[in-house]
Amino acid sequence: QVQLVESGGGLVQAGGSLRLSCDASANTGSITAMGWNRQVPGNQRELVAVRVSGGASRYGDSVKGRFTLSSDFAQKKVYLQMNNLKPEDTGVYYCYVGYRSRPFTSSSDYWGQGTQVTVSS
């Protein structure tokens, strides 16, 4: 099992910045992917950024050039630096981890409890 603890959400004015953090705890196994999704009011949950182990980061179109994902798979930590925030970025942000408990088995998805980000105009 994997537990995720998120921090860093809050209220910020448009044009401001926030940094989200997520710590994953897992006794055994390996992290296969780390990233963030978000639930914007009135919309489906959408990809913000994700990185697969050994691969490059991938971003949702609406955040490209403004958000930066950084991750440490060995330390099981993932961060999201959000710059030039816009009111439409308001929503609940969920940390995501893909985790494989044993070699040659399927990876399972785990989600944090979510952290609120509110951008005022």
GROMACS .gro file of N, CA, C and O in nm:
model
  484
    1GLN      N    1   0.084  -0.119   0.000
    1GLN     CA    2   0.000   0.000   0.000
    1GLN      C    3   0.087   0.124   0.000
    1GLN      O    4   0.201   0.123   0.046
    2VAL      N    5   0.030   0.231  -0.055
    2VAL     CA    6   0.101   0.358  -0.063
    2VAL      C    7   0.014   0.466   0.001
    2VAL      O    8  -0.106   0.472  -0.024
    3GLN      N    9   0.074   0.548   0.082
    3GLN     CA   10   0.005   0.664   0.139
    3GLN      C   11   0.070   0.790   0.087
    3GLN      O   12   0.193   0.798   0.079
    4LEU      N   13  -0.012   0.887   0.051
    4LEU     CA   14   0.038   1.012  -0.006
    4LEU      C   15  -0.005   1.127   0.084
    4LEU      O   16  -0.122   1.136   0.123
    5VAL      N   17   0.088   1.216   0.112
    5VAL     CA   18   0.059   1.334   0.193
    5VAL      C   19   0.095   1.457   0.112
    5VAL      O   20   0.211   1.475   0.075
    6GLU      N   21  -0.005   1.540   0.085
    6GLU     CA   22   0.014   1.659   0.004
    6GLU      C   23   0.019   1.783   0.093
    6GLU      O   24  -0.040   1.786   0.201
    7SER      N   25   0.086   1.885   0.042
    7SER     CA   26   0.088   2.013   0.112
    7SER      C   27   0.117   2.123   0.011
    7SER      O   28   0.162   2.096  -0.101
    8GLY      N   29   0.088   2.246   0.051
    8GLY     CA   30   0.127   2.360  -0.031
    8GLY      C   31   0.014   2.433  -0.099
    8GLY      O   32   0.038   2.536  -0.163
    9GLY      N   33  -0.108   2.385  -0.090
    9GLY     CA   34  -0.218   2.458  -0.152
    9GLY      C   35  -0.249   2.586  -0.077
    9GLY      O   36  -0.191   2.614   0.029
   10GLY      N   37  -0.340   2.666  -0.132
   10GLY     CA   38  -0.378   2.789  -0.064
   10GLY      C   39  -0.441   2.888  -0.159
   10GLY      O   40  -0.484   2.854  -0.269
   11LEU      N   41  -0.447   3.011  -0.112
   11LEU     CA   42  -0.509   3.120  -0.187
   11LEU      C   43  -0.400   3.213  -0.238
   11LEU      O   44  -0.310   3.252  -0.162
   12VAL      N   45  -0.408   3.247  -0.365
   12VAL     CA   46  -0.308   3.334  -0.426
   12VAL      C   47  -0.377   3.422  -0.530
   12VAL      O   48  -0.479   3.383  -0.587
   13GLN      N   49  -0.321   3.539  -0.552
   13GLN     CA   50  -0.375   3.626  -0.655
   13GLN      C   51  -0.327   3.582  -0.792
   13GLN      O   52  -0.222   3.519  -0.806
   14ALA      N   53  -0.405   3.618  -0.893
   14ALA     CA   54  -0.366   3.588  -1.030
   14ALA      C   55  -0.227   3.645  -1.058
   14ALA      O   56  -0.195   3.757  -1.018
   15GLY      N   57  -0.146   3.563  -1.127
   15GLY     CA   58  -0.009   3.602  -1.154
   15GLY      C   59   0.090   3.554  -1.049
   15GLY      O   60   0.212   3.562  -1.070
   16GLY      N   61   0.039   3.506  -0.938
   16GLY     CA   62   0.125   3.459  -0.830
   16GLY      C   63   0.171   3.317  -0.850
   16GLY      O   64   0.144   3.253  -0.954
   17SER      N   65   0.239   3.264  -0.749
   17SER     CA   66   0.297   3.130  -0.756
   17SER      C   67   0.264   3.050  -0.631
   17SER      O   68   0.245   3.106  -0.522
   18LEU      N   69   0.260   2.920  -0.649
   18LEU     CA   70   0.246   2.826  -0.538
   18LEU      C   71   0.330   2.704  -0.571
   18LEU      O   72   0.353   2.673  -0.688
   19ARG      N   73   0.372   2.634  -0.466
   19ARG     CA   74   0.447   2.509  -0.485
   19ARG      C   75   0.379   2.400  -0.404
   19ARG      O   76   0.365   2.413  -0.283
   20LEU      N   77   0.339   2.296  -0.473
   20LEU     CA   78   0.277   2.181  -0.409
   20LEU      C   79   0.382   2.073  -0.385
   20LEU      O   80   0.472   2.054  -0.468
   21SER      N   81   0.367   2.003  -0.274
   21SER     CA   82   0.458   1.893  -0.241
   21SER      C   83   0.377   1.769  -0.209
   21SER      O   84   0.265   1.777  -0.160
   22CYS      N   85   0.438   1.655  -0.236
   22CYS     CA   86   0.372   1.528  -0.206
   22CYS      C   87   0.479   1.427  -0.164
   22CYS      O   88   0.577   1.407  -0.237
   23ASP      N   89   0.458   1.367  -0.050
   23ASP     CA   90   0.545   1.260  -0.001
   23ASP      C   91   0.469   1.128  -0.007
   23ASP      O   92   0.356   1.118   0.044
   24ALA      N   93   0.533   1.029  -0.067
   24ALA     CA   94   0.472   0.896  -0.076
   24ALA      C   95   0.544   0.802   0.019
   24ALA      O   96   0.667   0.806   0.030
   25SER      N   97   0.467   0.720   0.086
   25SER     CA   98   0.527   0.621   0.174
   25SER      C   99   0.488   0.483   0.124
   25SER      O  100   0.371   0.456   0.096
   26ALA      N  101   0.588   0.398   0.111
   26ALA     CA  102   0.564   0.261   0.067
   26ALA      C  103   0.677   0.176   0.122
   26ALA      O  104   0.793   0.212   0.109
   27ASN      N  105   0.643   0.065   0.182
   27ASN     CA  106   0.746  -0.017   0.246
   27ASN      C  107   0.832  -0.093   0.146
   27ASN      O  108   0.952  -0.104   0.161
   28THR      N  109   0.770  -0.147   0.044
   28THR     CA  110   0.842  -0.224  -0.055
   28THR      C  111   0.794  -0.184  -0.193
   28THR      O  112   0.707  -0.100  -0.209
   29GLY      N  113   0.849  -0.244  -0.294
   29GLY     CA  114   0.805  -0.218  -0.429
   29GLY      C  115   0.874  -0.096  -0.490
   29GLY      O  116   0.972  -0.045  -0.436
   30SER      N  117   0.819  -0.049  -0.603
   30SER     CA  118   0.883   0.061  -0.674
   30SER      C  119   0.778   0.158  -0.729
   30SER      O  120   0.668   0.117  -0.767
   31ILE      N  121   0.817   0.285  -0.730
   31ILE     CA  122   0.733   0.387  -0.789
   31ILE      C  123   0.754   0.386  -0.940
   31ILE      O  124   0.868   0.392  -0.987
   32THR      N  125   0.647   0.379  -1.016
   32THR     CA  126   0.657   0.373  -1.162
   32THR      C  127   0.625   0.507  -1.228
   32THR      O  128   0.665   0.530  -1.342
   33ALA      N  129   0.550   0.592  -1.160
   33ALA     CA  130   0.514   0.723  -1.215
   33ALA      C  131   0.475   0.814  -1.099
   33ALA      O  132   0.427   0.767  -0.995
   34MET      N  133   0.494   0.943  -1.119
   34MET     CA  134   0.455   1.043  -1.018
   34MET      C  135   0.402   1.165  -1.090
   34MET      O  136   0.452   1.201  -1.198
   35GLY      N  137   0.305   1.231  -1.032
   35GLY     CA  138   0.252   1.350  -1.096
   35GLY      C  139   0.136   1.410  -1.021
   35GLY      O  140   0.114   1.380  -0.903
   36TRP      N  141   0.064   1.495  -1.093
   36TRP     CA  142  -0.050   1.566  -1.035
   36TRP      C  143  -0.166   1.571  -1.136
   36TRP      O  144  -0.144   1.590  -1.256
   37ASN      N  145  -0.287   1.556  -1.083
   37ASN     CA  146  -0.408   1.585  -1.158
   37ASN      C  147  -0.484   1.692  -1.082
   37ASN      O  148  -0.448   1.726  -0.968
   38ARG      N  149  -0.588   1.746  -1.143
   38ARG     CA  150  -0.669   1.843  -1.073
   38ARG      C  151  -0.816   1.831  -1.111
   38ARG      O  152  -0.849   1.784  -1.220
   39GLN      N  153  -0.900   1.872  -1.019
   39GLN     CA  154  -1.044   1.874  -1.040
   39GLN      C  155  -1.087   2.019  -1.037
   39GLN      O  156  -1.090   2.082  -0.930
   40VAL      N  157  -1.114   2.073  -1.154
   40VAL     CA  158  -1.160   2.211  -1.166
   40VAL      C  159  -1.312   2.210  -1.161
   40VAL      O  160  -1.375   2.124  -1.222
   41PRO      N  161  -1.375   2.303  -1.089
   41PRO     CA  162  -1.522   2.304  -1.077
   41PRO      C  163  -1.590   2.298  -1.214
   41PRO      O  164  -1.557   2.376  -1.304
   42GLY      N  165  -1.683   2.205  -1.229
   42GLY     CA  166  -1.758   2.192  -1.352
   42GLY      C  167  -1.690   2.109  -1.459
   42GLY      O  168  -1.749   2.084  -1.565
   43ASN      N  169  -1.569   2.066  -1.434
   43ASN     CA  170  -1.495   1.986  -1.532
   43ASN      C  171  -1.456   1.851  -1.475
   43ASN      O  172  -1.457   1.829  -1.354
   44GLN      N  173  -1.419   1.762  -1.567
   44GLN     CA  174  -1.367   1.633  -1.522
   44GLN      C  175  -1.225   1.650  -1.471
   44GLN      O  176  -1.157   1.748  -1.500
   45ARG      N  177  -1.183   1.551  -1.395
   45ARG     CA  178  -1.045   1.554  -1.348
   45ARG      C  179  -0.952   1.550  -1.469
   45ARG      O  180  -0.974   1.474  -1.563
   46GLU      N  181  -0.848   1.633  -1.464
   46GLU     CA  182  -0.759   1.644  -1.580
   46GLU      C  183  -0.613   1.634  -1.538
   46GLU      O  184  -0.576   1.665  -1.425
   47LEU      N  185  -0.533   1.592  -1.633
   47LEU     CA  186  -0.389   1.582  -1.612
   47LEU      C  187  -0.329   1.721  -1.597
   47LEU      O  188  -0.357   1.811  -1.676
   48VAL      N  189  -0.245   1.737  -1.497
   48VAL     CA  190  -0.164   1.857  -1.484
   48VAL      C  191  -0.022   1.826  -1.532
   48VAL      O  192   0.030   1.890  -1.623
   49ALA      N  193   0.040   1.727  -1.470
   49ALA     CA  194   0.175   1.688  -1.509
   49ALA      C  195   0.201   1.548  -1.456
   49ALA      O  196   0.153   1.511  -1.349
   50VAL      N  197   0.281   1.473  -1.530
   50VAL     CA  198   0.317   1.338  -1.488
   50VAL      C  199   0.453   1.302  -1.545
   50VAL      O  200   0.492   1.351  -1.652
   51ARG      N  201   0.524   1.220  -1.471
   51ARG     CA  202   0.650   1.168  -1.521
   51ARG      C  203   0.654   1.020  -1.490
   51ARG      O  204   0.635   0.978  -1.376
   52VAL      N  205   0.683   0.941  -1.594
   52VAL     CA  206   0.703   0.798  -1.578
   52VAL      C  207   0.850   0.775  -1.546
   52VAL      O  208   0.937   0.847  -1.599
   53SER      N  209   0.878   0.679  -1.462
   53SER     CA  210   1.015   0.650  -1.424
   53SER      C  211   1.102   0.630  -1.547
   53SER      O  212   1.070   0.551  -1.636
   54GLY      N  213   1.211   0.707  -1.553
   54GLY     CA  214   1.302   0.698  -1.666
   54GLY      C  215   1.262   0.780  -1.786
   54GLY      O  216   1.334   0.783  -1.886
   55GLY      N  217   1.147   0.849  -1.776
   55GLY     CA  218   1.099   0.927  -1.889
   55GLY      C  219   1.097   1.075  -1.860
   55GLY      O  220   1.137   1.120  -1.753
   56ALA      N  221   1.049   1.150  -1.958
   56ALA     CA  222   1.039   1.295  -1.944
   56ALA      C  223   0.903   1.333  -1.886
   56ALA      O  224   0.807   1.256  -1.891
   57SER      N  225   0.895   1.452  -1.830
   57SER     CA  226   0.768   1.501  -1.777
   57SER      C  227   0.674   1.538  -1.892
   57SER      O  228   0.717   1.584  -1.997
   58ARG      N  229   0.547   1.516  -1.865
   58ARG     CA  230   0.443   1.550  -1.964
   58ARG      C  231   0.342   1.640  -1.894
   58ARG      O  232   0.303   1.613  -1.779
   59TYR      N  233   0.296   1.743  -1.966
   59TYR     CA  234   0.208   1.844  -1.906
   59TYR      C  235   0.076   1.855  -1.982
   59TYR      O  236   0.071   1.833  -2.103
   60GLY      N  237  -0.027   1.894  -1.908
   60GLY     CA  238  -0.152   1.928  -1.972
   60GLY      C  239  -0.134   2.057  -2.052
   60GLY      O  240  -0.054   2.143  -2.016
   61ASP      N  241  -0.210   2.071  -2.159
   61ASP     CA  242  -0.192   2.186  -2.248
   61ASP      C  243  -0.214   2.318  -2.176
   61ASP      O  244  -0.146   2.417  -2.205
   62SER      N  245  -0.305   2.321  -2.082
   62SER     CA  246  -0.339   2.448  -2.018
   62SER      C  247  -0.232   2.497  -1.920
   62SER      O  248  -0.237   2.614  -1.879
   63VAL      N  249  -0.138   2.413  -1.885
   63VAL     CA  250  -0.037   2.454  -1.787
   63VAL      C  251   0.105   2.458  -1.845
   63VAL      O  252   0.199   2.499  -1.776
   64LYS      N  253   0.120   2.418  -1.968
   64LYS     CA  254   0.253   2.419  -2.030
   64LYS      C  255   0.314   2.557  -2.026
   64LYS      O  256   0.249   2.656  -2.056
   65GLY      N  257   0.442   2.562  -1.988
   65GLY     CA  258   0.512   2.689  -1.981
   65GLY      C  259   0.493   2.764  -1.850
   65GLY      O  260   0.564   2.861  -1.823
   66ARG      N  261   0.398   2.720  -1.768
   66ARG     CA  262   0.373   2.787  -1.640
   66ARG      C  263   0.401   2.697  -1.521
   66ARG      O  264   0.444   2.745  -1.415
   67PHE      N  265   0.377   2.570  -1.535
   67PHE     CA  266   0.397   2.475  -1.426
   67PHE      C  267   0.518   2.388  -1.455
   67PHE      O  268   0.546   2.354  -1.571
   68THR      N  269   0.588   2.350  -1.348
   68THR     CA  270   0.704   2.262  -1.361
   68THR      C  271   0.695   2.150  -1.259
   68THR      O  272   0.679   2.175  -1.139
   69LEU      N  273   0.707   2.028  -1.310
   69LEU     CA  274   0.705   1.910  -1.225
   69LEU      C  275   0.848   1.871  -1.193
   69LEU      O  276   0.934   1.867  -1.281
   70SER      N  277   0.874   1.841  -1.067
   70SER     CA  278   1.001   1.784  -1.029
   70SER      C  279   0.974   1.664  -0.938
   70SER      O  280   0.875   1.665  -0.862
   71SER      N  281   1.059   1.565  -0.947
   71SER     CA  282   1.031   1.443  -0.872
   71SER      C  283   1.161   1.373  -0.835
   71SER      O  284   1.262   1.387  -0.904
   72ASP      N  285   1.153   1.302  -0.727
   72ASP     CA  286   1.265   1.220  -0.681
   72ASP      C  287   1.207   1.082  -0.653
   72ASP      O  288   1.146   1.060  -0.547
   73PHE      N  289   1.224   0.991  -0.747
   73PHE     CA  290   1.161   0.859  -0.733
   73PHE      C  291   1.222   0.782  -0.617
   73PHE      O  292   1.152   0.708  -0.548
   74ALA      N  293   1.350   0.798  -0.594
   74ALA     CA  294   1.415   0.725  -0.485
   74ALA      C  295   1.364   0.773  -0.349
   74ALA      O  296   1.340   0.693  -0.258
   75GLN      N  297   1.345   0.903  -0.336
   75GLN     CA  298   1.295   0.960  -0.211
   75GLN      C  299   1.143   0.960  -0.205
   75GLN      O  300   1.084   0.996  -0.103
   76LYS      N  301   1.078   0.925  -0.316
   76LYS     CA  302   0.933   0.918  -0.322
   76LYS      C  303   0.869   1.054  -0.295
   76LYS      O  304   0.774   1.067  -0.216
   77LYS      N  305   0.923   1.156  -0.360
   77LYS     CA  306   0.870   1.291  -0.344
   77LYS      C  307   0.842   1.350  -0.482
   77LYS      O  308   0.918   1.327  -0.577
   78VAL      N  309   0.736   1.426  -0.491
   78VAL     CA  310   0.705   1.495  -0.615
   78VAL      C  311   0.655   1.635  -0.583
   78VAL      O  312   0.587   1.656  -0.484
   79TYR      N  313   0.695   1.729  -0.667
   79TYR     CA  314   0.663   1.870  -0.645
   79TYR      C  315   0.602   1.929  -0.772
   79TYR      O  316   0.630   1.883  -0.883
   80LEU      N  317   0.521   2.031  -0.752
   80LEU     CA  318   0.465   2.103  -0.864
   80LEU      C  319   0.482   2.253  -0.839
   80LEU      O  320   0.420   2.307  -0.747
   81GLN      N  321   0.568   2.315  -0.916
   81GLN     CA  322   0.587   2.459  -0.908
   81GLN      C  323   0.491   2.524  -1.005
   81GLN      O  324   0.497   2.497  -1.126
   82MET      N  325   0.404   2.608  -0.954
   82MET     CA  326   0.301   2.671  -1.036
   82MET      C  327   0.325   2.821  -1.038
   82MET      O  328   0.317   2.887  -0.934
   83ASN      N  329   0.356   2.871  -1.156
   83ASN     CA  330   0.382   3.013  -1.174
   83ASN      C  331   0.276   3.075  -1.264
   83ASN      O  332   0.209   3.007  -1.339
   84ASN      N  333   0.267   3.208  -1.255
   84ASN     CA  334   0.171   3.281  -1.338
   84ASN      C  335   0.032   3.217  -1.329
   84ASN      O  336  -0.033   3.189  -1.430
   85LEU      N  337  -0.014   3.196  -1.207
   85LEU     CA  338  -0.141   3.129  -1.186
   85LEU      C  339  -0.257   3.214  -1.236
   85LEU      O  340  -0.253   3.339  -1.231
   86LYS      N  341  -0.358   3.145  -1.286
   86LYS     CA  342  -0.477   3.210  -1.340
   86LYS      C  343  -0.601   3.164  -1.262
   86LYS      O  344  -0.600   3.054  -1.205
   87PRO      N  345  -0.707   3.244  -1.261
   87PRO     CA  346  -0.828   3.201  -1.189
   87PRO      C  347  -0.879   3.064  -1.236
   87PRO      O  348  -0.933   2.988  -1.154
   88GLU      N  349  -0.859   3.031  -1.363
   88GLU     CA  350  -0.905   2.901  -1.412
   88GLU      C  351  -0.821   2.784  -1.363
   88GLU      O  352  -0.855   2.669  -1.389
   89ASP      N  353  -0.714   2.813  -1.292
   89ASP     CA  354  -0.636   2.707  -1.228
   89ASP      C  355  -0.695   2.666  -1.093
   89ASP      O  356  -0.648   2.570  -1.032
   90THR      N  357  -0.796   2.738  -1.050
   90THR     CA  358  -0.860   2.707  -0.923
   90THR      C  359  -0.918   2.566  -0.925
   90THR      O  360  -0.987   2.529  -1.020
   91GLY      N  361  -0.892   2.490  -0.820
   91GLY     CA  362  -0.944   2.355  -0.812
   91GLY      C  363  -0.874   2.277  -0.702
   91GLY      O  364  -0.793   2.331  -0.627
   92VAL      N  365  -0.908   2.149  -0.697
   92VAL     CA  366  -0.843   2.059  -0.602
   92VAL      C  367  -0.735   1.981  -0.678
   92VAL      O  368  -0.764   1.920  -0.781
   93TYR      N  369  -0.616   1.984  -0.626
   93TYR     CA  370  -0.502   1.920  -0.690
   93TYR      C  371  -0.470   1.790  -0.615
   93TYR      O  372  -0.456   1.790  -0.492
   94TYR      N  373  -0.457   1.684  -0.694
   94TYR     CA  374  -0.434   1.550  -0.638
   94TYR      C  375  -0.298   1.497  -0.680
   94TYR      O  376  -0.267   1.493  -0.800
   95CYS      N  377  -0.222   1.457  -0.583
   95CYS     CA  378  -0.096   1.388  -0.611
   95CYS      C  379  -0.126   1.247  -0.661
   95CYS      O  380  -0.220   1.181  -0.612
   96TYR      N  381  -0.047   1.203  -0.756
   96TYR     CA  382  -0.067   1.070  -0.815
   96TYR      C  383   0.064   0.991  -0.813
   96TYR      O  384   0.171   1.047  -0.842
   97VAL      N  385   0.053   0.866  -0.781
   97VAL     CA  386   0.169   0.777  -0.784
   97VAL      C  387   0.127   0.644  -0.847
   97VAL      O  388   0.022   0.589  -0.813
   98GLY      N  389   0.208   0.597  -0.939
   98GLY     CA  390   0.195   0.461  -0.987
   98GLY      C  391   0.293   0.374  -0.911
   98GLY      O  392   0.408   0.412  -0.890
   99TYR      N  393   0.248   0.259  -0.867
   99TYR     CA  394   0.330   0.179  -0.775
   99TYR      C  395   0.319   0.032  -0.811
   99TYR      O  396   0.209  -0.020  -0.834
  100ARG      N  397   0.433  -0.034  -0.815
  100ARG     CA  398   0.438  -0.177  -0.842
  100ARG      C  399   0.493  -0.245  -0.718
  100ARG      O  400   0.607  -0.219  -0.677
  101SER      N  401   0.413  -0.331  -0.658
  101SER     CA  402   0.455  -0.392  -0.532
  101SER      C  403   0.563  -0.498  -0.551
  101SER      O  404   0.649  -0.516  -0.463
  102ARG      N  405   0.557  -0.568  -0.663
  102ARG     CA  406   0.659  -0.671  -0.689
  102ARG      C  407   0.696  -0.665  -0.836
  102ARG      O  408   0.617  -0.623  -0.920
  103PRO      N  409   0.819  -0.707  -0.870
  103PRO     CA  410   0.860  -0.708  -1.011
  103PRO      C  411   0.767  -0.793  -1.097
  103PRO      O  412   0.709  -0.891  -1.049
  104PHE      N  413   0.750  -0.750  -1.221
  104PHE     CA  414   0.673  -0.824  -1.321
  104PHE      C  415   0.526  -0.834  -1.285
  104PHE      O  416   0.457  -0.927  -1.328
  105THR      N  417   0.477  -0.739  -1.205
  105THR     CA  418   0.334  -0.731  -1.177
  105THR      C  419   0.282  -0.597  -1.227
  105THR      O  420   0.360  -0.507  -1.261
  106SER      N  421   0.153  -0.583  -1.234
  106SER     CA  422   0.094  -0.458  -1.282
  106SER      C  423   0.114  -0.347  -1.180
  106SER      O  424   0.122  -0.369  -1.059
  107SER      N  425   0.121  -0.228  -1.234
  107SER     CA  426   0.131  -0.110  -1.150
  107SER      C  427  -0.010  -0.064  -1.110
  107SER      O  428  -0.101  -0.067  -1.192
  108SER      N  429  -0.025  -0.020  -0.987
  108SER     CA  430  -0.152   0.031  -0.938
  108SER      C  431  -0.144   0.181  -0.915
  108SER      O  432  -0.036   0.234  -0.887
  109ASP      N  433  -0.258   0.248  -0.928
  109ASP     CA  434  -0.262   0.393  -0.912
  109ASP      C  435  -0.304   0.430  -0.770
  109ASP      O  436  -0.398   0.372  -0.715
  110TYR      N  437  -0.238   0.531  -0.716
  110TYR     CA  438  -0.274   0.583  -0.584
  110TYR      C  439  -0.287   0.735  -0.593
  110TYR      O  440  -0.213   0.800  -0.666
  111TRP      N  441  -0.382   0.786  -0.515
  111TRP     CA  442  -0.411   0.930  -0.516
  111TRP      C  443  -0.407   0.986  -0.374
  111TRP      O  444  -0.448   0.920  -0.279
  112GLY      N  445  -0.360   1.111  -0.365
  112GLY     CA  446  -0.365   1.179  -0.237
  112GLY      C  447  -0.506   1.229  -0.207
  112GLY      O  448  -0.599   1.212  -0.286
  113GLN      N  449  -0.520   1.293  -0.093
  113GLN     CA  450  -0.651   1.339  -0.049
  113GLN      C  451  -0.692   1.469  -0.118
  113GLN      O  452  -0.809   1.508  -0.111
  114GLY      N  453  -0.599   1.532  -0.183
  114GLY     CA  454  -0.627   1.656  -0.255
  114GLY      C  455  -0.595   1.779  -0.171
  114GLY      O  456  -0.611   1.780  -0.049
  115THR      N  457  -0.549   1.882  -0.238
  115THR     CA  458  -0.521   2.009  -0.173
  115THR      C  459  -0.582   2.121  -0.258
  115THR      O  460  -0.571   2.121  -0.381
  116GLN      N  461  -0.648   2.213  -0.191
  116GLN     CA  462  -0.721   2.319  -0.262
  116GLN      C  463  -0.627   2.431  -0.305
  116GLN      O  464  -0.546   2.480  -0.225
  117VAL      N  465  -0.641   2.469  -0.431
  117VAL     CA  466  -0.571   2.585  -0.484
  117VAL      C  467  -0.678   2.683  -0.533
  117VAL      O  468  -0.764   2.647  -0.613
  118THR      N  469  -0.672   2.804  -0.482
  118THR     CA  470  -0.768   2.907  -0.522
  118THR      C  471  -0.692   3.028  -0.572
  118THR      O  472  -0.605   3.081  -0.502
  119VAL      N  473  -0.724   3.069  -0.694
  119VAL     CA  474  -0.658   3.184  -0.756
  119VAL      C  475  -0.762   3.293  -0.774
  119VAL      O  476  -0.861   3.275  -0.846
  120SER      N  477  -0.740   3.405  -0.710
  120SER     CA  478  -0.835   3.517  -0.718
  120SER      C  479  -0.794   3.611  -0.830
  120SER      O  480  -0.675   3.628  -0.860
  121SER      N  481  -0.893   3.673  -0.890
  121SER     CA  482  -0.866   3.764  -1.003
  121SER      C  483  -0.843   3.906  -0.953
  121SER      O  484  -0.862   3.939  -0.838
   0.00000   0.00000   0.00000
